[in-house]
Coordinates of C-alpha atoms and ligand atoms in Angstrom, one line a residue:
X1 CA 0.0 0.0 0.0
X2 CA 1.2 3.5 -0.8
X3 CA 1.9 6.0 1.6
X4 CA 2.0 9.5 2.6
X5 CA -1.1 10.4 0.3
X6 CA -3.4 11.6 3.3
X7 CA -1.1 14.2 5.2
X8 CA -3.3 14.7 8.4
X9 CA -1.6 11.7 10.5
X10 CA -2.2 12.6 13.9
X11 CA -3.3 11.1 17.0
X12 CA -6.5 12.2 17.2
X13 CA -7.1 10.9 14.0
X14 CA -10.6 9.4 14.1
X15 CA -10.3 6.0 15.3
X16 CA -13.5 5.1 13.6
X17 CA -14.9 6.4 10.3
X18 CA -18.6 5.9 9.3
X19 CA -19.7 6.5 5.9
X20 CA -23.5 6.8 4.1
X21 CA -22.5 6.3 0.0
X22 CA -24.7 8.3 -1.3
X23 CA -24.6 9.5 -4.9
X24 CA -23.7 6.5 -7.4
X25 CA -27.3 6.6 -9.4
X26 CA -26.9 10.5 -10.0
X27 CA -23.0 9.8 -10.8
X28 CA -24.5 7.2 -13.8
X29 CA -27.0 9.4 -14.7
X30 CA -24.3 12.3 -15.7
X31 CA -23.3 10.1 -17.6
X32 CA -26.5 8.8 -19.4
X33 CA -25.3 5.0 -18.0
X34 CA -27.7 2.8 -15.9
X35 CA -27.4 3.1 -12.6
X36 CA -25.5 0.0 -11.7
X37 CA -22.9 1.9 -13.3
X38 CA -22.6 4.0 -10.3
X39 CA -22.9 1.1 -8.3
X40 CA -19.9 -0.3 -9.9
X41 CA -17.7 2.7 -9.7
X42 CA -18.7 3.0 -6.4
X43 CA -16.7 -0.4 -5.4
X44 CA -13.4 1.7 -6.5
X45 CA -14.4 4.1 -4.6
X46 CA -15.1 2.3 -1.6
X47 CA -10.9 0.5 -2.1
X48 CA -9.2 4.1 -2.4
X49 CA -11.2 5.0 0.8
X50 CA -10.1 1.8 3.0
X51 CA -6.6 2.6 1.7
X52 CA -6.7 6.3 3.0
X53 CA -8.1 4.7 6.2
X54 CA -5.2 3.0 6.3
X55 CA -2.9 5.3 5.7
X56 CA -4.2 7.6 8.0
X57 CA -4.0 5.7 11.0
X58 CA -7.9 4.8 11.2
X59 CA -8.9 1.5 12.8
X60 CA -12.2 1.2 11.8
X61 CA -14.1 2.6 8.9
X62 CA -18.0 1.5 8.5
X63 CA -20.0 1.5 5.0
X64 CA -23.3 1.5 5.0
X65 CA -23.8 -0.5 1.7
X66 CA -27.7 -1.8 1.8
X67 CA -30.1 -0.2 4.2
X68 CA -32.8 -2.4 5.6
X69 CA -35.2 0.2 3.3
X70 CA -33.0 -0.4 0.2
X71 CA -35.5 -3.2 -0.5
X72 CA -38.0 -0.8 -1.7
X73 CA -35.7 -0.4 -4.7
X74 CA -37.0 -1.8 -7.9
X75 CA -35.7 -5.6 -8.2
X76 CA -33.4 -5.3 -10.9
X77 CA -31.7 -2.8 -8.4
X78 CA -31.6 -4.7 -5.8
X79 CA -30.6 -8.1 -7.5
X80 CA -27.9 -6.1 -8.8
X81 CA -26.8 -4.3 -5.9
X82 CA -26.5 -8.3 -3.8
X83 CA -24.8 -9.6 -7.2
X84 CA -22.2 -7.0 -7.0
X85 CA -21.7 -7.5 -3.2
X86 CA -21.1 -10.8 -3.7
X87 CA -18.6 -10.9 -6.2
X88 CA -16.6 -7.6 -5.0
X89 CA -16.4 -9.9 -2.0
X90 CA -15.1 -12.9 -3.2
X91 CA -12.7 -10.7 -6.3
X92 CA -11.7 -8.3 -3.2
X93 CA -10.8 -10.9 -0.7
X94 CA -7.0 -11.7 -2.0
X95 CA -6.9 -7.9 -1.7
X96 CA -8.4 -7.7 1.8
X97 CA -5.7 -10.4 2.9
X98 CA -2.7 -8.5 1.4
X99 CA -3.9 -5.0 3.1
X100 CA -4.3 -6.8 6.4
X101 CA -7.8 -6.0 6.5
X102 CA -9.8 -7.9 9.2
X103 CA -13.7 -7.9 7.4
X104 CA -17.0 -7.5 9.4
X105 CA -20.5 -7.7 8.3
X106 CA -23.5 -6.2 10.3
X107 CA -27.2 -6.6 9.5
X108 CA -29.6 -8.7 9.0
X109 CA -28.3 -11.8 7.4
X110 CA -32.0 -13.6 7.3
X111 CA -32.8 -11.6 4.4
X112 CA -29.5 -12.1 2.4
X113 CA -29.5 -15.1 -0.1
X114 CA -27.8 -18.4 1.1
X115 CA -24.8 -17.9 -1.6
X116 CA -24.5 -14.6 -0.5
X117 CA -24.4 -15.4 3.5
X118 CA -21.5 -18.3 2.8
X119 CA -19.5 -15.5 0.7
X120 CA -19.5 -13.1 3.9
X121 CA -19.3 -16.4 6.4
X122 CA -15.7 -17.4 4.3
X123 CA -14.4 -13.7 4.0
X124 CA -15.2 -13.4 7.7
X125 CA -13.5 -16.5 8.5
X126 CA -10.7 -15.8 6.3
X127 CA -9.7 -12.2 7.6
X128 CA -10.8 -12.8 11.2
X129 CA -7.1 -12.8 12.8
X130 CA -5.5 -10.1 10.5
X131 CA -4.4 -7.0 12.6
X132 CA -4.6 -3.7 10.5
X133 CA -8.3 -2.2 9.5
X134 CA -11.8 -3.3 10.5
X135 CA -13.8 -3.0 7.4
X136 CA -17.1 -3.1 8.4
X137 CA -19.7 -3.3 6.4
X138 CA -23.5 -2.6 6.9
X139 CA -25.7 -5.0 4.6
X140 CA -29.4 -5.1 5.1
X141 CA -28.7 -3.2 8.4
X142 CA -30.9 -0.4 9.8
X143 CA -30.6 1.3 13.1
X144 CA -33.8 0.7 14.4
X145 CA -33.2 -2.9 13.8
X146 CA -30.0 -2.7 15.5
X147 CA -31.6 -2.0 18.6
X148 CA -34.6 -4.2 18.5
X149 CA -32.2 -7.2 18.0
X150 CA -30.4 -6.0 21.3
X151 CA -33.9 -5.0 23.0
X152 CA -34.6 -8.8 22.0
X153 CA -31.2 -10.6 23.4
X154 CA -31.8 -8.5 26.8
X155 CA -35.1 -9.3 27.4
X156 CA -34.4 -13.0 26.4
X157 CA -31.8 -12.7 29.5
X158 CA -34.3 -11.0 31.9
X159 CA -36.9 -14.1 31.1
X160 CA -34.2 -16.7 31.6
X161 CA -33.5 -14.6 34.6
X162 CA -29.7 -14.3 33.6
X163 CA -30.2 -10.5 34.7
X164 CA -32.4 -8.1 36.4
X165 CA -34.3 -5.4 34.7
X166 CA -32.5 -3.2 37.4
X167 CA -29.7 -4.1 35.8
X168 CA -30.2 -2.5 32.3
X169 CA -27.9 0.8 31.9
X170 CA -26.5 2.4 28.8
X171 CA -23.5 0.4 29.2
X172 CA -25.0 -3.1 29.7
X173 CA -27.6 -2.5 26.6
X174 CA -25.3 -1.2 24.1
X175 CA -23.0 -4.2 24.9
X176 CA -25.5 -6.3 22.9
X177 CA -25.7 -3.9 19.6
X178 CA -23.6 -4.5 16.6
X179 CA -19.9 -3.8 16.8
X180 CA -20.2 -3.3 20.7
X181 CA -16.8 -4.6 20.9
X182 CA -15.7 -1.7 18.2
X183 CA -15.3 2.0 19.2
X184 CA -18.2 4.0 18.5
X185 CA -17.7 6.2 15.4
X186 CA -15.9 9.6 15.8
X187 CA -16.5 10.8 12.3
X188 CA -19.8 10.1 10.2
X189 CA -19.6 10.9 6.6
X190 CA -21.9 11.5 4.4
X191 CA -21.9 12.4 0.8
X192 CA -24.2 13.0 -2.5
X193 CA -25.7 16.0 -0.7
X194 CA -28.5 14.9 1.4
X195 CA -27.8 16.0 5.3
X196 CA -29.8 12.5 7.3
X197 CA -28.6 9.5 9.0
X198 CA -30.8 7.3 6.9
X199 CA -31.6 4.5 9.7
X200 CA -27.3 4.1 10.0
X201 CA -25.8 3.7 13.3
X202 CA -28.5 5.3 15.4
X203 CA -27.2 4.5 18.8
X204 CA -23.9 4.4 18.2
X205 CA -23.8 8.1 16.4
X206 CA -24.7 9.7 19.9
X207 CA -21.6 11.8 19.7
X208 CA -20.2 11.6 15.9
X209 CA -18.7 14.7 14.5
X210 CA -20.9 14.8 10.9
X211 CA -19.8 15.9 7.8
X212 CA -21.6 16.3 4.6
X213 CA -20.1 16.7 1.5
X214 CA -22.1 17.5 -2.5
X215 CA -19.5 14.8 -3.9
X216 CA -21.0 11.9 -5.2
X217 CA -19.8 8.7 -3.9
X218 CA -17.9 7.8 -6.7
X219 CA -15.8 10.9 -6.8
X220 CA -15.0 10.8 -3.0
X221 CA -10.9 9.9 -3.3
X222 CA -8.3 10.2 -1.4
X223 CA -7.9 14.4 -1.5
X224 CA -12.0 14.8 -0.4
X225 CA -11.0 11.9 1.9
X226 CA -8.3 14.6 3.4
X227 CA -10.4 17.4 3.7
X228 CA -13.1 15.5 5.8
X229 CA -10.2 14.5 8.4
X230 CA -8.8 18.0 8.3
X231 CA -11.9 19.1 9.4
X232 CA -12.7 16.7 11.9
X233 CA -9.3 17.7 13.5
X234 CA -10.9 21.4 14.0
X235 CA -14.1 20.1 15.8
X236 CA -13.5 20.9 19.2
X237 CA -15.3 17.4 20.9
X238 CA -17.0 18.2 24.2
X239 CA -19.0 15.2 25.0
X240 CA -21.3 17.3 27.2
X241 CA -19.0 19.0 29.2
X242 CA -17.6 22.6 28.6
X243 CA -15.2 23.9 26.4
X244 CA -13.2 25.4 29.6
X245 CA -13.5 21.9 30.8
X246 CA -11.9 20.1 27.8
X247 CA -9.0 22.6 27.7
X248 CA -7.6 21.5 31.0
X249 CA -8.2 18.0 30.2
X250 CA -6.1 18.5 27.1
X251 CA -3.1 20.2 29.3
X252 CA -3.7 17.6 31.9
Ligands
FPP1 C1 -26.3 5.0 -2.6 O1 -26.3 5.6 -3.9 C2 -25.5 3.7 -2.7 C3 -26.0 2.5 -2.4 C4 -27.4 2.2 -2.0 C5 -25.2 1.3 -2.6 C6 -23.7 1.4 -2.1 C7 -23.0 0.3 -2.6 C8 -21.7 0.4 -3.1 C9 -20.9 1.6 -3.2 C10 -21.1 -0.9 -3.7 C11 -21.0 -2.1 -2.8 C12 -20.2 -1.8 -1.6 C13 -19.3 -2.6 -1.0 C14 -18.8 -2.3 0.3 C15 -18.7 -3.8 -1.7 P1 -27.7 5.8 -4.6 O2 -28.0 4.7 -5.5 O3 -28.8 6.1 -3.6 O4 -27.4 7.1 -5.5 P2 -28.4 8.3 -5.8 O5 -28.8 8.9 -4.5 O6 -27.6 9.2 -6.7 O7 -29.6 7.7 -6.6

């Protein structure tokens, strides 16, 4: 992997980098293609931005790539969308393996297709011990049904009586969402223009720095990549307490 292309390594770096790809079907339609086109261009896209990550110093970077609402697509969409999941899956995996990249797929896997669910078991398997970047990526995932799966476990645990309701706090709950054993995201990107969260990380976005950007997905390299940290690093992160308050932590 090259280096030196994103020149904002710094320790407070975002350890964890959540992105909304928004923009491929507008990036196709400039170009009078079908939108798949922007789908596939996308994929590039979504390898020049795991390589910045890395070079950057970020541990985790999340993709949202098919939101539990993406279903309302038309079919061909869709169909397309989960054929070129797959096979960026299993054409990208000798490339995962060489970058070190350890592979993670939230979301519902019930409504993913058998070939599909065996593709993202073996990448899983296959990347599971590699110690540089956790890709995650979001596939049939939606907030809300983030935390009704982790609603479900808990109360499953209170009716076996494995824990009091008493026992419920922030803390204990959030341990059973997806990527609990991940640091939450410090840096939600968005691009393609639109300024929501779409049903992405609800819980876990509770103190995210956002940034939006006009760039459609597909042009969202390296440099756009750079700007995005370089203003995160301005964000003055306060996490509810004051700004005199963060000051002297930082001289502490
Ligand atoms: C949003 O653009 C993009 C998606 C719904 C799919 C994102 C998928 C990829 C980039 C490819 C697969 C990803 C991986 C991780 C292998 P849009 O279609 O909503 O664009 P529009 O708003 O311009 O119509």
């Amino acid at each position: 992997m090259d280096s030196g292309q994103v020149e904002v390594r710094s320790s407070k770096i975002p350890r964890h980098v959540a992105i909304i790809m928004d923009g491929n079907g507008r990036w196709a339609k400039q170009r009078n293609r079908p939108r798949f086109y922007g789908h596939r261009a996308g994929v590039e896209a979504v390898e020049e931005i795991l390589q910045a990550c890395t070079n950057a110093g970020v541990q985790v970077l999340t993709l949202f790539a098919f939101s539990s609402e993406n279903w309302h697509r038309p079919s061909q969409e869709v169909q397309l969308l989960m054929d070129l999941f797959k096979s960026a899956l299993s054409s990208r995996l000798d490339r995962l393996q060489e970058w070190n990249v350890r592979l993670r797929i939230i979301g519902d896997r019930n409504g993913l297709s058998e070939e599909l669910r065996s593709e993202i078991a073996k990448a899983e398997a296959l990347t599971a011990t590699n110690k540089g970047i956790t890709l995650v990526v979001a596939a049939n995932y939606g907030g809300r049904w983030d935390i009704t799966q982790a609603a479900k476990q808990v109360a499953v645990k209170v009716e076996n009586k494995q824990m009091t309701s008493d026992s419920i706090t922030p803390e204990v709950f959030a341990a059973h969402l997806s990527i609990a054993d991940l640091p939450e995201p410090d840096l939600f990107i968005r691009t393609g223009g639109e300024q929501r969260v779409s049903n992405f990380l609800l819980w876990q976005l509770a103190y995210t720095e956002f940034y939006f950007t006009d760039i459609l997905w597909p042009d969202f390299d390296k440099t756009a990549f750079a700007v995005a940290i370089e203003t995160f690093l301005q964000r003055e992160r306060r996490f509810g307490r004051t700004s005199d308050q963060v000051e002297s932590f930082h001289r502490v």
